[in-house]
Amino acid sequence: MTDLATRGPATSSLDVAAIRADFPILTRQVHGRPLVYLDNAATSQTPRQVIDTFAAYYGGYNANIHRGLHTLADEATAAFEGTRETVRGFLNAADSREVIFTRGTTEAINLVANSWGRANLQAGDEVLVSRLEHHSNIVPWQLLAAEIGFTIKVIPVDAHGTLDLDAYRELFSERTRLVAVNHVSNAFGTVNPVKEMATIAHAHGARILVDGAQATPHQAVDVRDLDADFYAFSGHKVYGPTGVGVLYGKTELLEAMPPWQGGGEMIATVSFEAETTFAEIPHKFEAGTPAIAEVIALGAALKWVSGVGVEAIGAWEGRLLAHATERVLRIDGLRILGTSPKKAGVLSFVVDGAHAQDIGLLIDQLGVAIRTGHHCAQPLLAHFGVDATCRASFAAYNTLDEIDIFADALERVIGMVR
């Protein structure tokens, strides 16, 4: 066992009570009990500031963007592009043109696969993908590999769910073109050393794509410091709305990449007689009317996170994780999966003699929401000999009292199913 149970700061600068007041959903009850929401790695809740953004848009300046000359179109465009600048600052990107709006991390990765991948990968090339990956950073590469004929190599993990960096170095060859890795594992919470991994990849002439969906809610992300070639994240993991996400890409890469989807907005000129030409980045990759309200609301979410302080959020979640780890380890027959010394606020576990689904259904009756299943990480769970785990994941608004409620409920449920 690692030092998970003792890791985490003794104090936090977060005013958790004030934070909770921003989230209307936290006042509701489930099955007659106060909601304890511990499914944040799947979807975090949204603060009132984000919810109000939708009402402000649809009630005040609902219009399509970029193409209109009237006041509402100007206001919607300004708010939409304002979020692009907010994201640029949130990631410390060099230029707002490096920020592409997508439907989420999944679409962002598919964009890279179908644009950069098709233009740069050939039969016999190699793509390195870690065993920790979400299916969204596995399947797009498998689909493309089946079509083109490149090889996918798997970066192994040790018994704690930590990437084996020595093995990673050994996987490179003169045909390695790309590394696809998550910044934080959604299934285990492992924080990967993506800056070091990027340095190694670039030394071999390869590019690196980072799935940052689970990192942006918990820690500051500086894409220039990481030297990531591509970085993707989703709005609904970081206190924002569903249906919107971001792909960051270095300017020189995005400019060289062909469009993935065709339609309005992403063109410069269209003609039946001459060659169609395309808009400059970022619009080349944003075909059609986007999720305007969702993008604007994403900006509100990132401003909320920045106002609270993402480092303070991560520190508080570290304390929650340490307390939860200490509590559940008292339960006989419970085994934590993912015990890396560097973890975000994710606690994944199995219990001897109890199925994860039964635990999840019964603990919900006590007002506690956790996630059960394979977490879209089947190769990782299969490697550890299980097909499902229970996963509790934490956010800024969770409390130590909620951890105790969860642990007490878990003990009660396990006593019922074993």
Short mmCIF file of C-alpha atoms in Angstrom, two decimals:
data_model
loop_
_atom_site.label_atom_id
_atom_site.label_comp_id
_atom_site.label_asym_id
_atom_site.label_seq_id
_atom_site.Cartn_x
_atom_site.Cartn_y
_atom_site.Cartn_z
CA MET A 1 0.00 0.00 0.00
CA THR A 2 1.22 3.48 -0.86
CA ASP A 3 0.92 6.51 1.40
CA LEU A 4 -2.52 7.44 0.04
CA ALA A 5 -4.14 7.42 3.45
CA THR A 6 -1.82 10.08 4.81
CA ARG A 7 -1.31 12.23 1.74
CA GLY A 8 -3.06 15.59 1.45
CA PRO A 9 -2.76 18.94 3.20
CA ALA A 10 -3.99 19.33 6.76
CA THR A 11 -5.84 22.52 5.91
CA SER A 12 -7.50 24.10 2.90
CA SER A 13 -8.18 27.72 2.00
CA LEU A 14 -11.50 26.78 0.41
CA ASP A 15 -14.74 28.10 1.88
CA VAL A 16 -16.65 24.92 1.08
CA ALA A 17 -19.92 26.18 2.55
CA ALA A 18 -19.82 29.21 0.22
CA ILE A 19 -18.94 26.99 -2.72
CA ARG A 20 -21.87 24.67 -1.98
CA ALA A 21 -24.21 27.65 -1.96
CA ASP A 22 -23.39 28.14 -5.66
CA PHE A 23 -24.81 24.69 -6.56
CA PRO A 24 -28.63 24.49 -6.40
CA ILE A 25 -28.70 20.73 -6.99
CA LEU A 26 -26.89 20.06 -3.72
CA THR A 27 -30.00 21.06 -1.78
CA ARG A 28 -32.12 18.23 -3.17
CA GLN A 29 -32.85 14.89 -1.58
CA VAL A 30 -32.61 11.40 -3.04
CA HIS A 31 -34.82 8.69 -1.55
CA GLY A 32 -35.58 11.01 1.35
CA ARG A 33 -31.93 11.67 2.18
CA PRO A 34 -29.65 14.64 1.40
CA LEU A 35 -27.80 14.06 -1.86
CA VAL A 36 -24.15 13.07 -1.49
CA TYR A 37 -22.81 13.40 -5.03
CA LEU A 38 -19.55 11.49 -5.56
CA ASP A 39 -19.72 10.88 -9.31
CA ASN A 40 -17.74 13.93 -10.36
CA ALA A 41 -15.32 12.09 -12.66
CA ALA A 42 -18.31 11.27 -14.86
CA THR A 43 -19.94 14.71 -14.69
CA SER A 44 -19.46 17.50 -12.20
CA GLN A 45 -22.39 19.64 -11.08
CA THR A 46 -22.77 23.19 -12.39
CA PRO A 47 -22.81 26.37 -10.31
CA ARG A 48 -25.56 28.95 -10.48
CA GLN A 49 -23.24 31.28 -12.41
CA VAL A 50 -23.13 28.76 -15.27
CA ILE A 51 -26.86 28.02 -15.15
CA ASP A 52 -27.66 31.74 -15.25
CA THR A 53 -25.53 32.12 -18.37
CA PHE A 54 -28.01 30.03 -20.36
CA ALA A 55 -30.93 32.19 -19.27
CA ALA A 56 -28.97 35.35 -20.09
CA TYR A 57 -28.15 34.10 -23.59
CA TYR A 58 -31.55 32.73 -24.56
CA GLY A 59 -33.41 35.57 -22.84
CA GLY A 60 -31.20 38.42 -24.01
CA TYR A 61 -29.08 37.87 -27.12
CA ASN A 62 -29.93 34.53 -28.75
CA ALA A 63 -28.54 34.74 -32.28
CA ASN A 64 -26.20 32.92 -34.60
CA ILE A 65 -22.61 34.03 -34.49
CA HIS A 66 -20.01 35.46 -36.88
CA ARG A 67 -22.29 35.96 -39.87
CA GLY A 68 -24.80 38.53 -38.66
CA LEU A 69 -24.54 42.31 -38.72
CA HIS A 70 -27.27 43.02 -36.18
CA THR A 71 -26.80 43.79 -32.50
CA LEU A 72 -27.78 40.38 -31.13
CA ALA A 73 -25.38 38.60 -33.48
CA ASP A 74 -22.59 40.96 -32.45
CA GLU A 75 -23.26 40.35 -28.76
CA ALA A 76 -23.43 36.55 -29.18
CA THR A 77 -20.24 36.55 -31.24
CA ALA A 78 -18.42 38.65 -28.67
CA ALA A 79 -19.47 36.33 -25.85
CA PHE A 80 -18.56 33.21 -27.84
CA GLU A 81 -15.13 34.51 -28.82
CA GLY A 82 -14.66 35.81 -25.30
CA THR A 83 -14.79 32.22 -24.11
CA ARG A 84 -12.08 31.33 -26.59
CA GLU A 85 -9.84 33.89 -24.93
CA THR A 86 -10.87 32.60 -21.49
CA VAL A 87 -9.82 29.10 -22.51
CA ARG A 88 -6.57 30.42 -23.91
CA GLY A 89 -5.75 31.96 -20.56
CA PHE A 90 -6.96 28.90 -18.63
CA LEU A 91 -4.52 26.69 -20.56
CA ASN A 92 -1.85 29.38 -21.03
CA ALA A 93 -1.93 28.81 -24.78
CA ALA A 94 0.11 31.23 -26.86
CA ASP A 95 -2.75 32.27 -29.16
CA SER A 96 -6.55 32.02 -28.99
CA ARG A 97 -6.44 30.63 -32.54
CA GLU A 98 -5.03 27.45 -30.97
CA VAL A 99 -8.37 26.84 -29.20
CA ILE A 100 -10.88 24.73 -31.14
CA PHE A 101 -14.38 24.19 -29.76
CA THR A 102 -15.70 20.63 -30.01
CA ARG A 103 -18.51 18.60 -28.46
CA GLY A 104 -16.08 17.25 -25.87
CA THR A 105 -12.83 15.35 -25.38
CA THR A 106 -14.06 12.45 -27.49
CA GLU A 107 -14.71 14.61 -30.54
CA ALA A 108 -11.44 16.47 -29.99
CA ILE A 109 -9.46 13.22 -30.12
CA ASN A 110 -11.41 12.04 -33.15
CA LEU A 111 -10.61 15.35 -34.84
CA VAL A 112 -6.89 14.79 -34.31
CA ALA A 113 -7.12 11.20 -35.49
CA ASN A 114 -9.07 12.00 -38.63
CA SER A 115 -7.20 15.18 -39.57
CA TRP A 116 -3.63 15.00 -38.26
CA GLY A 117 -3.64 11.19 -38.21
CA ARG A 118 -4.80 10.69 -41.78
CA ALA A 119 -2.33 13.29 -43.02
CA ASN A 120 0.68 12.03 -41.08
CA LEU A 121 0.36 8.31 -40.34
CA GLN A 122 1.29 5.55 -42.77
CA ALA A 123 1.37 1.77 -42.79
CA GLY A 124 4.19 0.57 -40.56
CA ASP A 125 4.14 3.64 -38.30
CA GLU A 126 3.58 3.35 -34.55
CA VAL A 127 1.29 5.09 -32.08
CA LEU A 128 1.90 4.66 -28.34
CA VAL A 129 -1.24 4.50 -26.19
CA SER A 130 -1.18 3.90 -22.43
CA ARG A 131 -3.08 1.12 -20.71
CA LEU A 132 -4.69 3.79 -18.52
CA GLU A 133 -6.66 5.30 -21.38
CA HIS A 134 -10.37 5.97 -21.63
CA HIS A 135 -11.92 4.27 -24.65
CA SER A 136 -12.12 7.66 -26.35
CA ASN A 137 -8.33 7.68 -26.60
CA ILE A 138 -8.12 4.06 -27.75
CA VAL A 139 -10.90 3.38 -30.24
CA PRO A 140 -10.24 6.29 -32.64
CA TRP A 141 -6.67 5.04 -33.07
CA GLN A 142 -7.84 1.45 -33.51
CA LEU A 143 -10.29 2.49 -36.21
CA LEU A 144 -7.62 4.46 -38.04
CA ALA A 145 -5.01 1.71 -37.61
CA ALA A 146 -7.36 -0.84 -39.18
CA GLU A 147 -7.72 1.46 -42.19
CA ILE A 148 -4.14 2.66 -42.60
CA GLY A 149 -2.10 -0.20 -41.16
CA PHE A 150 -0.03 1.42 -38.42
CA THR A 151 0.73 -0.36 -35.14
CA ILE A 152 -0.56 0.55 -31.69
CA LYS A 153 1.88 -0.12 -28.86
CA VAL A 154 0.63 -0.17 -25.26
CA ILE A 155 2.52 1.69 -22.52
CA PRO A 156 2.35 -0.63 -19.48
CA VAL A 157 1.46 0.15 -15.87
CA ASP A 158 2.77 -1.31 -12.63
CA ALA A 159 0.79 -2.87 -9.79
CA HIS A 160 -0.14 0.56 -8.44
CA GLY A 161 -1.54 1.80 -11.75
CA THR A 162 1.49 4.01 -12.43
CA LEU A 163 2.88 4.24 -15.96
CA ASP A 164 6.21 2.46 -16.41
CA LEU A 165 8.42 5.25 -17.78
CA ASP A 166 11.37 2.93 -18.43
CA ALA A 167 9.16 0.68 -20.53
CA TYR A 168 7.76 3.80 -22.23
CA ARG A 169 11.25 4.84 -23.32
CA GLU A 170 11.91 1.36 -24.69
CA LEU A 171 8.80 1.39 -26.86
CA PHE A 172 10.09 4.14 -29.16
CA SER A 173 11.52 3.35 -32.56
CA GLU A 174 12.24 5.31 -35.71
CA ARG A 175 8.62 4.65 -36.77
CA THR A 176 6.96 6.12 -33.65
CA ARG A 177 4.85 9.09 -34.70
CA LEU A 178 2.49 9.84 -31.80
CA VAL A 179 1.94 9.31 -28.08
CA ALA A 180 -1.70 9.40 -26.88
CA VAL A 181 -1.98 9.56 -23.09
CA ASN A 182 -4.29 10.94 -20.45
CA HIS A 183 -3.09 13.53 -17.96
CA VAL A 184 -5.15 11.92 -15.19
CA SER A 185 -6.75 8.47 -15.34
CA ASN A 186 -10.53 8.57 -15.04
CA ALA A 187 -10.60 5.02 -13.64
CA PHE A 188 -7.75 5.18 -11.09
CA GLY A 189 -6.95 8.88 -10.65
CA THR A 190 -3.29 8.34 -11.57
CA VAL A 191 -1.57 11.61 -12.50
CA ASN A 192 0.76 10.93 -15.40
CA PRO A 193 4.09 12.75 -15.91
CA VAL A 194 3.02 14.17 -19.26
CA LYS A 195 5.68 16.89 -19.31
CA GLU A 196 8.43 14.29 -19.06
CA MET A 197 6.60 12.08 -21.52
CA ALA A 198 6.39 14.96 -23.99
CA THR A 199 10.14 15.61 -23.69
CA ILE A 200 10.86 11.95 -24.42
CA ALA A 201 8.43 11.86 -27.35
CA HIS A 202 9.85 15.00 -28.92
CA ALA A 203 13.39 13.66 -28.56
CA HIS A 204 12.28 10.81 -30.82
CA GLY A 205 10.56 13.12 -33.30
CA ALA A 206 7.05 12.10 -32.18
CA ARG A 207 4.05 14.22 -31.27
CA ILE A 208 2.00 13.91 -28.07
CA LEU A 209 -1.74 14.20 -27.57
CA VAL A 210 -2.93 14.61 -23.97
CA ASP A 211 -6.45 13.76 -22.82
CA GLY A 212 -6.92 16.38 -20.10
CA ALA A 213 -10.57 15.70 -19.27
CA GLN A 214 -9.77 14.59 -15.71
CA ALA A 215 -6.92 17.04 -15.12
CA THR A 216 -8.49 20.44 -15.76
CA PRO A 217 -10.92 20.20 -12.79
CA HIS A 218 -8.13 19.38 -10.32
CA GLN A 219 -4.91 21.16 -11.26
CA ALA A 220 -3.52 24.07 -13.21
CA VAL A 221 -2.70 23.18 -16.81
CA ASP A 222 -0.05 25.05 -18.77
CA VAL A 223 0.11 23.59 -22.26
CA ARG A 224 3.26 25.52 -23.11
CA ASP A 225 5.07 24.28 -20.01
CA LEU A 226 3.90 20.73 -20.74
CA ASP A 227 4.91 21.21 -24.38
CA ALA A 228 1.80 19.29 -25.43
CA ASP A 229 1.18 19.20 -29.16
CA PHE A 230 -2.53 18.59 -28.58
CA TYR A 231 -4.55 18.88 -25.35
CA ALA A 232 -8.26 18.09 -25.01
CA PHE A 233 -10.84 18.53 -22.26
CA SER A 234 -14.61 18.53 -21.72
CA GLY A 235 -16.84 21.20 -20.23
CA HIS A 236 -18.98 18.88 -18.13
CA LYS A 237 -15.99 17.59 -16.15
CA VAL A 238 -14.99 21.10 -15.06
CA TYR A 239 -18.27 22.48 -13.66
CA GLY A 240 -19.54 23.42 -17.12
CA PRO A 241 -22.25 22.15 -19.48
CA THR A 242 -22.39 18.95 -21.48
CA GLY A 243 -21.98 18.96 -25.24
CA VAL A 244 -18.95 21.24 -25.38
CA GLY A 245 -15.21 20.76 -25.11
CA VAL A 246 -11.88 22.04 -26.33
CA LEU A 247 -9.03 20.91 -28.48
CA TYR A 248 -5.81 22.87 -28.05
CA GLY A 249 -3.23 22.42 -30.78
CA LYS A 250 0.02 24.13 -31.61
CA THR A 251 -0.44 26.71 -34.34
CA GLU A 252 1.91 25.12 -36.83
CA LEU A 253 0.19 21.75 -36.51
CA LEU A 254 -3.35 23.10 -36.83
CA GLU A 255 -2.44 25.25 -39.82
CA ALA A 256 -1.00 22.21 -41.64
CA MET A 257 -3.94 19.92 -40.85
CA PRO A 258 -6.82 19.48 -43.33
CA PRO A 259 -10.41 20.09 -42.22
CA TRP A 260 -12.26 17.13 -40.75
CA GLN A 261 -15.88 18.20 -41.23
CA GLY A 262 -17.24 20.37 -44.01
CA GLY A 263 -20.03 22.93 -43.95
CA GLY A 264 -20.76 26.50 -43.08
CA GLU A 265 -18.33 28.73 -41.19
CA MET A 266 -15.23 26.63 -41.97
CA ILE A 267 -14.90 27.90 -45.53
CA ALA A 268 -13.38 30.92 -47.23
CA THR A 269 -14.94 30.33 -50.66
CA VAL A 270 -17.11 27.59 -52.17
CA SER A 271 -17.51 27.09 -55.90
CA PHE A 272 -18.55 24.38 -58.34
CA GLU A 273 -16.18 25.83 -60.93
CA ALA A 274 -13.06 26.39 -58.78
CA GLU A 275 -11.47 24.76 -55.77
CA THR A 276 -13.19 25.36 -52.43
CA THR A 277 -10.93 27.14 -49.97
CA PHE A 278 -11.04 27.01 -46.20
CA ALA A 279 -11.05 29.49 -43.36
CA GLU A 280 -8.06 30.10 -41.15
CA ILE A 281 -7.74 28.41 -37.78
CA PRO A 282 -9.63 28.00 -35.55
CA HIS A 283 -12.70 28.27 -37.78
CA LYS A 284 -11.39 25.68 -40.25
CA PHE A 285 -12.28 23.02 -37.66
CA GLU A 286 -15.63 24.44 -36.49
CA ALA A 287 -18.10 23.52 -39.22
CA GLY A 288 -21.72 24.59 -38.84
CA THR A 289 -23.52 26.41 -36.08
CA PRO A 290 -21.76 25.53 -32.81
CA ALA A 291 -23.20 25.00 -29.35
CA ILE A 292 -23.23 28.75 -28.74
CA ALA A 293 -24.89 28.85 -25.32
CA GLU A 294 -22.77 25.91 -24.13
CA VAL A 295 -19.53 27.58 -25.21
CA ILE A 296 -20.47 30.81 -23.46
CA ALA A 297 -21.43 28.82 -20.35
CA LEU A 298 -18.08 27.00 -20.50
CA GLY A 299 -16.44 30.39 -20.21
CA ALA A 300 -18.50 31.09 -17.10
CA ALA A 301 -17.46 27.74 -15.63
CA LEU A 302 -13.77 28.34 -16.20
CA LYS A 303 -14.06 31.81 -14.67
CA TRP A 304 -15.75 30.23 -11.64
CA VAL A 305 -12.93 27.68 -11.30
CA SER A 306 -10.29 30.36 -11.67
CA GLY A 307 -12.06 32.53 -9.10
CA VAL A 308 -12.09 29.71 -6.55
CA GLY A 309 -8.55 28.67 -7.48
CA VAL A 310 -7.91 25.34 -9.17
CA GLU A 311 -4.86 24.63 -7.01
CA ALA A 312 -6.95 25.18 -3.88
CA ILE A 313 -9.60 22.87 -5.30
CA GLY A 314 -7.00 20.18 -5.94
CA ALA A 315 -5.59 20.54 -2.44
CA TRP A 316 -9.03 20.17 -0.86
CA GLU A 317 -9.78 17.13 -3.01
CA GLY A 318 -6.47 15.65 -1.85
CA ARG A 319 -7.68 15.93 1.71
CA LEU A 320 -11.01 14.35 0.79
CA LEU A 321 -9.19 11.50 -0.97
CA ALA A 322 -6.92 10.89 2.00
CA HIS A 323 -9.87 10.77 4.41
CA ALA A 324 -11.93 8.53 2.13
CA THR A 325 -9.00 6.18 1.64
CA GLU A 326 -8.43 5.90 5.38
CA ARG A 327 -12.14 5.21 6.00
CA VAL A 328 -12.70 2.54 3.33
CA LEU A 329 -9.51 0.67 4.18
CA ARG A 330 -11.17 -0.24 7.49
CA ILE A 331 -13.66 -2.38 5.56
CA ASP A 332 -12.75 -6.06 5.48
CA GLY A 333 -12.29 -7.44 1.98
CA LEU A 334 -12.15 -4.05 0.26
CA ARG A 335 -9.30 -3.49 -2.21
CA ILE A 336 -8.39 -0.17 -3.79
CA LEU A 337 -7.34 -0.24 -7.43
CA GLY A 338 -5.01 2.58 -8.37
CA THR A 339 -2.61 3.36 -5.55
CA SER A 340 -0.12 5.53 -7.38
CA PRO A 341 1.70 8.04 -5.14
CA LYS A 342 0.39 10.78 -7.44
CA LYS A 343 -3.39 10.74 -7.63
CA ALA A 344 -6.28 13.09 -8.23
CA GLY A 345 -9.56 12.79 -6.33
CA VAL A 346 -10.65 9.34 -7.54
CA LEU A 347 -11.17 6.28 -5.32
CA SER A 348 -11.77 3.06 -7.25
CA PHE A 349 -12.31 -0.19 -5.36
CA VAL A 350 -13.70 -3.72 -5.35
CA VAL A 351 -15.13 -5.72 -2.45
CA ASP A 352 -14.74 -9.46 -2.01
CA GLY A 353 -18.08 -11.23 -2.34
CA ALA A 354 -19.97 -8.15 -3.52
CA HIS A 355 -20.67 -7.03 -7.08
CA ALA A 356 -20.03 -3.38 -7.89
CA GLN A 357 -23.47 -2.95 -9.45
CA ASP A 358 -25.23 -4.20 -6.32
CA ILE A 359 -23.23 -1.78 -4.18
CA GLY A 360 -24.00 1.13 -6.49
CA LEU A 361 -27.75 0.43 -6.56
CA LEU A 362 -28.07 -0.02 -2.82
CA ILE A 363 -25.91 2.91 -1.79
CA ASP A 364 -28.06 5.13 -4.00
CA GLN A 365 -31.00 4.21 -1.76
CA LEU A 366 -29.05 5.90 1.04
CA GLY A 367 -28.65 9.11 -1.00
CA VAL A 368 -25.08 8.50 -2.15
CA ALA A 369 -24.23 8.71 -5.86
CA ILE A 370 -21.13 6.82 -7.01
CA ARG A 371 -20.21 5.28 -10.35
CA THR A 372 -19.94 1.53 -10.97
CA GLY A 373 -18.82 -0.41 -14.04
CA HIS A 374 -15.77 -0.43 -16.28
CA HIS A 375 -15.59 3.38 -16.57
CA CYS A 376 -14.82 3.14 -20.31
CA ALA A 377 -11.45 1.65 -19.35
CA GLN A 378 -11.96 -2.05 -20.05
CA PRO A 379 -8.33 -2.82 -21.02
CA LEU A 380 -7.11 -1.34 -17.73
CA LEU A 381 -9.59 -3.20 -15.54
CA ALA A 382 -8.99 -6.46 -17.42
CA HIS A 383 -5.27 -6.05 -16.75
CA PHE A 384 -6.07 -6.02 -13.03
CA GLY A 385 -8.38 -9.01 -13.32
CA VAL A 386 -11.72 -7.27 -12.74
CA ASP A 387 -14.59 -6.28 -14.98
CA ALA A 388 -16.06 -3.53 -12.78
CA THR A 389 -15.19 -1.33 -9.83
CA CYS A 390 -16.99 1.11 -7.60
CA ARG A 391 -15.67 4.65 -8.06
CA ALA A 392 -16.14 7.62 -5.77
CA SER A 393 -14.78 10.86 -7.19
CA PHE A 394 -14.56 14.24 -5.52
CA ALA A 395 -15.10 17.91 -6.32
CA ALA A 396 -14.70 21.29 -4.68
CA TYR A 397 -18.16 21.16 -3.07
CA ASN A 398 -17.73 17.80 -1.32
CA THR A 399 -17.18 17.76 2.43
CA LEU A 400 -15.49 15.56 5.00
CA ASP A 401 -18.92 14.88 6.50
CA GLU A 402 -20.06 13.56 3.13
CA ILE A 403 -17.08 11.23 3.06
CA ASP A 404 -18.15 9.85 6.42
CA ILE A 405 -21.74 9.43 5.19
CA PHE A 406 -20.42 7.59 2.14
CA ALA A 407 -18.15 5.32 4.20
CA ASP A 408 -20.89 4.50 6.71
CA ALA A 409 -23.35 3.79 3.89
CA LEU A 410 -20.79 1.62 2.13
CA GLU A 411 -20.24 -0.49 5.24
CA ARG A 412 -23.98 -0.91 5.66
CA VAL A 413 -24.50 -1.90 2.01
CA ILE A 414 -21.63 -4.38 2.01
CA GLY A 415 -23.12 -6.02 5.07
CA MET A 416 -26.35 -6.47 3.12
CA VAL A 417 -24.88 -8.01 -0.06
CA ARG A 418 -22.24 -10.33 1.37
#
